[in-house]
CSV table of C-alpha atoms in Angstrom, one decimal:
chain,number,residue,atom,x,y,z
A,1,UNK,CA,11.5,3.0,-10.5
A,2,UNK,CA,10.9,-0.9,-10.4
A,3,UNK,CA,14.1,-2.9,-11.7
A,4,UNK,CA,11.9,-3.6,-15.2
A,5,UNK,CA,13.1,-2.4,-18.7
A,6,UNK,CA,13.4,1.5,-18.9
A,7,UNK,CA,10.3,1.3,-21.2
A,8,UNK,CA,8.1,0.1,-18.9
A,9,UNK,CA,8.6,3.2,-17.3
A,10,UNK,CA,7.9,5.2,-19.6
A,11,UNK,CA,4.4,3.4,-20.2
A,12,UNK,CA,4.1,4.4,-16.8
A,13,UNK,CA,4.7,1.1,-14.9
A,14,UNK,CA,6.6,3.2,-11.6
A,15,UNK,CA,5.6,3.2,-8.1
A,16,UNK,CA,3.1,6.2,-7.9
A,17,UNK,CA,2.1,5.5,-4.3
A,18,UNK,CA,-1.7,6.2,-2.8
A,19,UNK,CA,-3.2,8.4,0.4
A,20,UNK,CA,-1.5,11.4,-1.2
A,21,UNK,CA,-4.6,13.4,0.0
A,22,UNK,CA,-4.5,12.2,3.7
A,23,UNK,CA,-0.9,12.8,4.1
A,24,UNK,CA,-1.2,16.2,2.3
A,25,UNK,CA,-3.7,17.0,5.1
A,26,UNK,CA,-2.0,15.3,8.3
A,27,UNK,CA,1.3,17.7,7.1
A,28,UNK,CA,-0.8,20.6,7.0
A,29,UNK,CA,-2.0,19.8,10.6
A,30,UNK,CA,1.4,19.0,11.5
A,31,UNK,CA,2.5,22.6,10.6
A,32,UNK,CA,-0.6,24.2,12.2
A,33,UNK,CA,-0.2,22.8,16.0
A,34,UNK,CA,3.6,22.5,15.7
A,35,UNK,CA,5.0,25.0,13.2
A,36,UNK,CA,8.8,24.8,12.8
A,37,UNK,CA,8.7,21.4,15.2
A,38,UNK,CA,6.4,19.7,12.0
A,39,UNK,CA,9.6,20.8,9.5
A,40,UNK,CA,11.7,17.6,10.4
A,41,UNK,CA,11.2,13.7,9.8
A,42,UNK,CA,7.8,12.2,10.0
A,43,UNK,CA,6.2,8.7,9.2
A,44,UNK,CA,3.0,9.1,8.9
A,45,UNK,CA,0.3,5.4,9.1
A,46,UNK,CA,-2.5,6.1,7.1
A,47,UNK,CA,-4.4,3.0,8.9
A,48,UNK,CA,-8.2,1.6,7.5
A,49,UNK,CA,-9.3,-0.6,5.7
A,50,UNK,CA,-6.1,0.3,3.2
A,51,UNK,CA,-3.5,1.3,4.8
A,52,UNK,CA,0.1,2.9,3.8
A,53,UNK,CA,3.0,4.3,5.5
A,54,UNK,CA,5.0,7.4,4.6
A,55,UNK,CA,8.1,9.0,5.1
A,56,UNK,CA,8.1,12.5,5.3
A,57,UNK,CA,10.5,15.9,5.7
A,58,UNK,CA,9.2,19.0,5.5
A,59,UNK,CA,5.5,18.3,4.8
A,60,UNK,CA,7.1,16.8,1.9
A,61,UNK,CA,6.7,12.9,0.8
A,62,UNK,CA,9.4,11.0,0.1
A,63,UNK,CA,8.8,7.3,-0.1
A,64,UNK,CA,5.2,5.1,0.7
A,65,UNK,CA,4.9,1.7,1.2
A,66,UNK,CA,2.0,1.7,-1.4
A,67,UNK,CA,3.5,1.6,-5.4
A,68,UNK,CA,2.3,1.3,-8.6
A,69,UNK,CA,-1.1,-0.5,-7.2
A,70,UNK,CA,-3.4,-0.4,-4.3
A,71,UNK,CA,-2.2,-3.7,-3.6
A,72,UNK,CA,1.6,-3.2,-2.7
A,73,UNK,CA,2.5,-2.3,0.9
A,74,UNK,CA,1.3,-3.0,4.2
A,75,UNK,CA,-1.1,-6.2,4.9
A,76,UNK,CA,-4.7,-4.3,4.9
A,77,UNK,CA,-8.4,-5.7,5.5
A,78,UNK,CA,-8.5,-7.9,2.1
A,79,UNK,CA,-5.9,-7.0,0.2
A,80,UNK,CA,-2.5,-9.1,0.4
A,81,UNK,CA,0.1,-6.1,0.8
A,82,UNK,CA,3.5,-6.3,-0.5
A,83,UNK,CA,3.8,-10.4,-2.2
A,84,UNK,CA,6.5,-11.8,-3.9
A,85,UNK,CA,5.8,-11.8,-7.7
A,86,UNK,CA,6.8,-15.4,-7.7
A,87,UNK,CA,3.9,-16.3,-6.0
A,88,UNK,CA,1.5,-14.6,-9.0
A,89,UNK,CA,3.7,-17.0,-11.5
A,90,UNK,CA,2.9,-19.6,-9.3
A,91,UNK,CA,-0.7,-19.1,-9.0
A,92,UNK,CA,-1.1,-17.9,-12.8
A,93,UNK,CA,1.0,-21.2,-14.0
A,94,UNK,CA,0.7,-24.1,-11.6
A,95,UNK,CA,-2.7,-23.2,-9.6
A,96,UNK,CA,-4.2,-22.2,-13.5
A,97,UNK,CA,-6.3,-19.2,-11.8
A,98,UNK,CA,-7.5,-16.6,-14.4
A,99,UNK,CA,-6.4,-13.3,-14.2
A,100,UNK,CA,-10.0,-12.2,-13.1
A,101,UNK,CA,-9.3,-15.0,-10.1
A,102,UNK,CA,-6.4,-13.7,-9.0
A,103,UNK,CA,-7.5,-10.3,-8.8
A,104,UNK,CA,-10.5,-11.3,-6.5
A,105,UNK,CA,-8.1,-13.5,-4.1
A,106,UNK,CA,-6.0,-10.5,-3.9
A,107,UNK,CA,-8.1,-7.6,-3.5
A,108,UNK,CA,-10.9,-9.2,-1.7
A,109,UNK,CA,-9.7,-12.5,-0.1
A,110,UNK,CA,-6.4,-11.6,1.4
A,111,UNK,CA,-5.1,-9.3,4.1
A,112,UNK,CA,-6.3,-9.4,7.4
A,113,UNK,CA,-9.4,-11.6,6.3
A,114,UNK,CA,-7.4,-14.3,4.3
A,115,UNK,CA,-4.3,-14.5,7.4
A,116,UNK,CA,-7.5,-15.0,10.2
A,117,UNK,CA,-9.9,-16.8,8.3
A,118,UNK,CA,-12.4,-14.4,10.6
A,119,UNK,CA,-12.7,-11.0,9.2
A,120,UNK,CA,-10.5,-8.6,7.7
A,121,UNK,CA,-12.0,-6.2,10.2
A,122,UNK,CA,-9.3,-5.1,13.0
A,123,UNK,CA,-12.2,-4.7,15.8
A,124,UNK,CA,-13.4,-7.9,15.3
A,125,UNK,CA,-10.1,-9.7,15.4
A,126,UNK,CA,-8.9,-7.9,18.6
């Protein structure tokens, strides 16, 4: 849960995390190569153009890095990562972007791209 009124939640503003597929699989492989080894404590980077991290036990998720939106988490190719909300105020109130604006800047002109200024592609930067 995020520290917003209980209703929120229950309009389903919670943290519902992303990847869920790729970590379902990397488990599974985990338990075919390994067996019994795979049952204990895993972080698992899910690393591309998005990327997420998650902390696992026994196959089983229990906390990402991503939340409610593909946005949240690690720094990724164009999208920001993990931001303080005080900086959307910021931009929303004193910078006057639209809501359409600040949706672009942070899906498509952040991340790896918006910290280099070069590309938000990992290759190219190395």
């Amino acid at each position: 849960l995020y520290g917003l009124p209980h209703e929120m939640a229950e309009q389903g503003i919670v943290s519902y995390g992303f990847h869920g597929l790729s970590y379902s699989h990397v488990a599974s492989e985990l338990n075919n190569r390994y067996g019994a080894a795979a049952g204990g404590r895993t972080i698992v980077a899910h690393l591309g153009s998005g990327a997420s991290l998650c902390a696992m036990k026994a196959g089983v998720s229990h906390a990402t890095t991503m939340g409610f939106s593909t946005l949240d988490g690690l720094v990724m190719s164009t999208r920001c990562g993990a931001i303080d909300p005080g900086i959307l105020l910021h931009l929303l109130q004193d910078r006057k972007l639209s809501s359409d604006e600040l949706a672009e800047l942070l899906y498509q002109r952040s991340g790896l791209l918006g910290v280099s200024g070069i590309s938000g592609n990992m290759q190219t930067l190395l």
